[in-house]
PDB file of C-alpha atoms and ligand atoms in Angstrom:
ATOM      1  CA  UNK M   5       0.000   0.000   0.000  1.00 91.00           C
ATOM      2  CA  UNK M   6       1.120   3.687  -0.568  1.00 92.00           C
ATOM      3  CA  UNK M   7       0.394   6.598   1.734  1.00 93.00           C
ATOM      4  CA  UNK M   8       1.269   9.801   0.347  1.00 93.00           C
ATOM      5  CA  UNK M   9       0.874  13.562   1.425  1.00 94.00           C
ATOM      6  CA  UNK M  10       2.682  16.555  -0.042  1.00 94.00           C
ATOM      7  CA  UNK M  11       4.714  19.087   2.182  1.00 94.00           C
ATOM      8  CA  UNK M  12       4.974  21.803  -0.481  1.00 94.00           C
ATOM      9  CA  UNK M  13       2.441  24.896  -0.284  1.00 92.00           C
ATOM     10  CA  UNK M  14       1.536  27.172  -2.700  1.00 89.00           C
ATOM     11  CA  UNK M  15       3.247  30.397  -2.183  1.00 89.00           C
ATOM     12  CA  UNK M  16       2.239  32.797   0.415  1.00 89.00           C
ATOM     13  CA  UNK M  17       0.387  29.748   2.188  1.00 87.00           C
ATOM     14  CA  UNK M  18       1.993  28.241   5.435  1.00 87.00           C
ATOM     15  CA  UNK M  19       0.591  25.001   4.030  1.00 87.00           C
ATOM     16  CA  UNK M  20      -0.735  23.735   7.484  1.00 86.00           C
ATOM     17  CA  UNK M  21      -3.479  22.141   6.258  1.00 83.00           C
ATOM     18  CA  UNK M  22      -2.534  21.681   2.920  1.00 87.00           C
ATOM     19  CA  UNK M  23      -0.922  19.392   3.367  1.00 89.00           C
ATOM     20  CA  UNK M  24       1.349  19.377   6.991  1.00 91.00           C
ATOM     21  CA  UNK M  25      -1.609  18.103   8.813  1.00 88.00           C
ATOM     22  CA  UNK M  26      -1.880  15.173   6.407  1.00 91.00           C
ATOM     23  CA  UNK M  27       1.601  14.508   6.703  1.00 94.00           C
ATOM     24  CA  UNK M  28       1.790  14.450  10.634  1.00 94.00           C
ATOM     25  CA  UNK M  29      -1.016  11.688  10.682  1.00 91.00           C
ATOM     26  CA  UNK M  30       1.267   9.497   8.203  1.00 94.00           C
ATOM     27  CA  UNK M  31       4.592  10.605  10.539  1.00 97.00           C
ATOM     28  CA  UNK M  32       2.698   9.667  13.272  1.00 97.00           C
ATOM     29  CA  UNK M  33       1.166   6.156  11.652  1.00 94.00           C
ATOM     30  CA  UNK M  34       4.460   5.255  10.778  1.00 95.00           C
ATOM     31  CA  UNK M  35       5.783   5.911  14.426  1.00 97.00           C
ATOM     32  CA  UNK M  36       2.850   3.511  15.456  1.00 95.00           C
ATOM     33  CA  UNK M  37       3.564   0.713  12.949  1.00 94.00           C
ATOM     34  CA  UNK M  38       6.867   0.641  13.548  1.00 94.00           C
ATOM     35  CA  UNK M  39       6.213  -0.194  17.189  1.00 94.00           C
ATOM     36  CA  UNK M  40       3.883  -3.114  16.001  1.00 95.00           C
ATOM     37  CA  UNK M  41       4.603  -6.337  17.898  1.00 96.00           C
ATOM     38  CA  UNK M  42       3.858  -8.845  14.941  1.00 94.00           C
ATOM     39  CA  UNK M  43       4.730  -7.656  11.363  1.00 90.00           C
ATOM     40  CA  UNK M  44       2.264  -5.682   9.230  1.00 92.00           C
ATOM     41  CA  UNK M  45       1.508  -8.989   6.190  1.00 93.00           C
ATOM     42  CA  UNK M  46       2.074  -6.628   3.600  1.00 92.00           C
ATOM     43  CA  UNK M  47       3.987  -3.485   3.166  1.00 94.00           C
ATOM     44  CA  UNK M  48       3.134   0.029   3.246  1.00 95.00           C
ATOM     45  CA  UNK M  49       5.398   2.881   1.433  1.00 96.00           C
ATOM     46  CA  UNK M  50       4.384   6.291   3.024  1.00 97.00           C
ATOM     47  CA  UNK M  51       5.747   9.148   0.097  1.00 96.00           C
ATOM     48  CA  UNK M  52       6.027  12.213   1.541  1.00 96.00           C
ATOM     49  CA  UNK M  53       6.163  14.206  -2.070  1.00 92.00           C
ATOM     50  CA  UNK M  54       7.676  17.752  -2.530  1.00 91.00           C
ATOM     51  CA  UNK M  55       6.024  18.542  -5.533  1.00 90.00           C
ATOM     52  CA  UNK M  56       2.146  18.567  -5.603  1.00 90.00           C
ATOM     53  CA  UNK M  57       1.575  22.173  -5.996  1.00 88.00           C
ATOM     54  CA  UNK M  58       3.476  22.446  -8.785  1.00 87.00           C
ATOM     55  CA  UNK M  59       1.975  19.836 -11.563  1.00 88.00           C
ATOM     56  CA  UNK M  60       2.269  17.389  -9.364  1.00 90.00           C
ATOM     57  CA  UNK M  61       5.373  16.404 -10.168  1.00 92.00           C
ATOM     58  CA  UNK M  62       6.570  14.271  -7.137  1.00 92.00           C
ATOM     59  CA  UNK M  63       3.557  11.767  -7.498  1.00 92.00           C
ATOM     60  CA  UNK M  64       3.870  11.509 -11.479  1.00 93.00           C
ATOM     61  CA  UNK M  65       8.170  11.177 -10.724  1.00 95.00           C
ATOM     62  CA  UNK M  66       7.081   8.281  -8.229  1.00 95.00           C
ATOM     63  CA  UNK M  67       4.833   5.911 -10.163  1.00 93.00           C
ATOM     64  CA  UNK M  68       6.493   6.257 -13.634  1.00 94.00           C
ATOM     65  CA  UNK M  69      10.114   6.047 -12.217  1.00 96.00           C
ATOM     66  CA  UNK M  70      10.227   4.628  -8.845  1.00 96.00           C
ATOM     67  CA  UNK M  71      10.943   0.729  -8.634  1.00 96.00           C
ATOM     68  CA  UNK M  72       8.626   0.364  -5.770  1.00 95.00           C
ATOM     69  CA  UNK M  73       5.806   1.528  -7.709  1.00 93.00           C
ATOM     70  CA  UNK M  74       4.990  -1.785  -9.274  1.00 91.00           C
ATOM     71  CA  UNK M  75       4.766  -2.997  -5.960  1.00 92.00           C
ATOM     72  CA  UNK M  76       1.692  -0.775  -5.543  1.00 90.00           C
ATOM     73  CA  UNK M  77      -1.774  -2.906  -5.294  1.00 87.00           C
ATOM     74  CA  UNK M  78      -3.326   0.073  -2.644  1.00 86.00           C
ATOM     75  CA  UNK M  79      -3.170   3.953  -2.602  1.00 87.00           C
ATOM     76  CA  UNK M  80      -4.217   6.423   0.059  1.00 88.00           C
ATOM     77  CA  UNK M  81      -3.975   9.992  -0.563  1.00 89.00           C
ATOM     78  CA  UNK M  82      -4.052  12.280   2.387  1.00 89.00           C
ATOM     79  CA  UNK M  83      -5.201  16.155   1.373  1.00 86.00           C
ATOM     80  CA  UNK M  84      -6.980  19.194   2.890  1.00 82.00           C
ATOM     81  CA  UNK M  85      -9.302  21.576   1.518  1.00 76.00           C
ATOM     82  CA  UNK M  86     -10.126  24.056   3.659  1.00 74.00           C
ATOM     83  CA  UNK M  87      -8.877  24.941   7.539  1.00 75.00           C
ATOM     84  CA  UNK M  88     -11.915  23.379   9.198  1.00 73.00           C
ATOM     85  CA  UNK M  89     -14.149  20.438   9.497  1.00 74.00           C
ATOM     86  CA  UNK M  90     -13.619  16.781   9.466  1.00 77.00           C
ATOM     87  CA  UNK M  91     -11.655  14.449   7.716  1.00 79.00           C
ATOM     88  CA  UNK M  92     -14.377  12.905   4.862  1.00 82.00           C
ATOM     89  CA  UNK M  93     -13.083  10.545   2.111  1.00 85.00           C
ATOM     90  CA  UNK M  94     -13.231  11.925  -0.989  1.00 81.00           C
ATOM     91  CA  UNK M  95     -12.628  10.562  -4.134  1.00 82.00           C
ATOM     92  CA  UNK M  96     -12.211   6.373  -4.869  1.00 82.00           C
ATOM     93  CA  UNK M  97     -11.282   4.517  -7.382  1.00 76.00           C
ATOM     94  CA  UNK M  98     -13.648   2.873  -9.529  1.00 68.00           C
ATOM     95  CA  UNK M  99     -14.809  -0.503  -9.364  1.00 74.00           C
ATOM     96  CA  UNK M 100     -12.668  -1.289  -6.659  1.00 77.00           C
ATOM     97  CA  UNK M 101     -14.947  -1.142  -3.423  1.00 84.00           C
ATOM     98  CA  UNK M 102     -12.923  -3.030  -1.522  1.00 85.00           C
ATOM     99  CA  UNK M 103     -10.794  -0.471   0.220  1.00 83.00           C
ATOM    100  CA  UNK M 104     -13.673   1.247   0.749  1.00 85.00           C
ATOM    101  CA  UNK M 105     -15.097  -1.906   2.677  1.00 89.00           C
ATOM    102  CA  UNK M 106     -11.966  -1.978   4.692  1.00 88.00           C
ATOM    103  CA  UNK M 107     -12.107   1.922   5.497  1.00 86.00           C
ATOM    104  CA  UNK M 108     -15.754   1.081   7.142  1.00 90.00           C
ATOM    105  CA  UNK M 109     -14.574  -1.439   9.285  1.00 93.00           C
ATOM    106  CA  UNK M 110     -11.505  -0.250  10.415  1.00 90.00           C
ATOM    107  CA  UNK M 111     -12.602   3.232  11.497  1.00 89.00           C
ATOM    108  CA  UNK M 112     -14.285   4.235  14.579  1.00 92.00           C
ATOM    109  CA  UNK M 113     -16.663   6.708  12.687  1.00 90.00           C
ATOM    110  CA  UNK M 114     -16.536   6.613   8.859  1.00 89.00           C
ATOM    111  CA  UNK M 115     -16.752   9.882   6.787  1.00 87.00           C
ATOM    112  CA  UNK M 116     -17.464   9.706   3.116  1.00 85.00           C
ATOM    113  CA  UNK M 117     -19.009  12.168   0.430  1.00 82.00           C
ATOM    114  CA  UNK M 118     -19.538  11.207  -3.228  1.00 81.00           C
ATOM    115  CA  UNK M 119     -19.263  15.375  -3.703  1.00 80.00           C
ATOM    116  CA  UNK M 120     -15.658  15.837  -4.156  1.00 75.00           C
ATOM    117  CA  UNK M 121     -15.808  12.435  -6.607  1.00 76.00           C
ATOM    118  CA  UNK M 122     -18.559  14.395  -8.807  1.00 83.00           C
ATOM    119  CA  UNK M 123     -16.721  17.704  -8.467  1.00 80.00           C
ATOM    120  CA  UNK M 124     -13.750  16.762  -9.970  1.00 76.00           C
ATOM    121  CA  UNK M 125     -15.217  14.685 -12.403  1.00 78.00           C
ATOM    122  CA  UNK M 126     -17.274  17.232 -13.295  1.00 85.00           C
ATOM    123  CA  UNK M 127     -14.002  19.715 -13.903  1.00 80.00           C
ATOM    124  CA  UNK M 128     -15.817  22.638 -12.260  1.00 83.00           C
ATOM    125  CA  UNK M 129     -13.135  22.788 -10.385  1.00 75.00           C
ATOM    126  CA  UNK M 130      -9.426  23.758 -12.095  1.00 73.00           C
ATOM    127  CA  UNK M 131      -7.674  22.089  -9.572  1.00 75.00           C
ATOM    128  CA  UNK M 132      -5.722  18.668  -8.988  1.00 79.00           C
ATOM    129  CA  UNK M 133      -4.278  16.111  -6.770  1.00 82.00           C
ATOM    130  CA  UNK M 134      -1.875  13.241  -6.610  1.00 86.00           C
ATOM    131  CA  UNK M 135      -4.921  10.944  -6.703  1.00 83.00           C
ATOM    132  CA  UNK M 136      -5.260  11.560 -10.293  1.00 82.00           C
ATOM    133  CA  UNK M 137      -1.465  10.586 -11.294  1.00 86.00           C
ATOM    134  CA  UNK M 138      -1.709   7.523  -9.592  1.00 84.00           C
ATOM    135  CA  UNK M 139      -5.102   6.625 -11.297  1.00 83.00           C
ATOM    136  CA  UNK M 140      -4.083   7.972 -14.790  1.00 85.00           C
ATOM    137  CA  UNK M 141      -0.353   6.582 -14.850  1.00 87.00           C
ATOM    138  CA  UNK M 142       0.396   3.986 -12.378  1.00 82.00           C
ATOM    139  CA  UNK M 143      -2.543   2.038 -12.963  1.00 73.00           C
ATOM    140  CA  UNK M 144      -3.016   1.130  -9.873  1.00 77.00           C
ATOM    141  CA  UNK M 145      -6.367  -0.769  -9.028  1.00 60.00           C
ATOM    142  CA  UNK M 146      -7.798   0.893  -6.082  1.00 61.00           C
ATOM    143  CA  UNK M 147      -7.449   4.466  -4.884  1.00 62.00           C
ATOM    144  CA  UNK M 148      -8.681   6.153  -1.764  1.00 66.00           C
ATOM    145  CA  UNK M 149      -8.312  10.006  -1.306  1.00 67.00           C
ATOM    146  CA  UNK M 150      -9.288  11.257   1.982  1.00 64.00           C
ATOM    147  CA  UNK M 151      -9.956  14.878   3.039  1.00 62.00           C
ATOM    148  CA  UNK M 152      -8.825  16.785   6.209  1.00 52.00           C
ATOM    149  CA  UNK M 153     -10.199  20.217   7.247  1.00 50.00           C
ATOM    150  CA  UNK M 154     -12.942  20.059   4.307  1.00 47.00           C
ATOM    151  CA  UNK M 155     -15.270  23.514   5.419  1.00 45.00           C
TER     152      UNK M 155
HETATM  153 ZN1   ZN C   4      -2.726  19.556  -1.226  1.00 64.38          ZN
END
């Protein structure tokens, strides 16, 4: 599985919440895993990419060039929009429900919107994240974007 956040801002923004927050939670999931007792059955790569606000360069760089990539069957993105609110997933993959499934069970109180999934479909918005790289050029079966701080 891959975890990625992005700790580039766009200029003039301290970035907190997009994306530091997001990468805390992974610093601070990998701090927990790596105090696991029994080994994790597969692996997880956590990416912390430097360049998402500028074309999204670190997440295309990763899954076209990266040897670990084709060792990518998972994909979580964590990103913010807003400063406020709680953390909703936001976009999936399609026709691959079953990290979804697994998101519902694991978590204590599941989020989810289809909103942000028809939003960006919809190209309303001109406005990107790594979610799309990995669906467009790793090929990568299931993706999972989930939103911090959304209003
Ligand atoms: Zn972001």
């Amino acid at each position: 599985m891959l975890a990625n956040c992005h700790f580039d801002s766009v200029a003039n923004s301290p970035g907190a919440s997009d994306d530091a927050v997001s990468c805390s939670v992974l610093l601070e999931a990998l701090h927990s895993m790596s105090n696991l007792s029994t080994p994790l059955q597969h692996a997880v790569i956590f990416l912390f990419n430097g360049a998402e606000e500028n074309i999204l360069q670190a997440s295309h760089g990763f899954i076209t060039q990266h040897p670990w990539a084709k060792l990518v069957r998972a994909f979580i993105n964590l990103e913010a929009a807003g400063v406020g609110g709680k953390e909703i997933v936001f976009q999936t993959g399609p026709e691959n429900p079953w990290l979804v499934q697994a998101y519902v069970r694991a978590v204590k109180h599941p989020f989810a919107s289809v909103v942000g999934q028809e939003v960006f479909q919809s190209g309303i918005i001109p406005s990107d994240t790594d979610f799309r790289i990995y669906r467009d050029f790793g090929n990568i079966p299931v993706f999972l974007t989930a939103v911090y701080d959304m209003m």
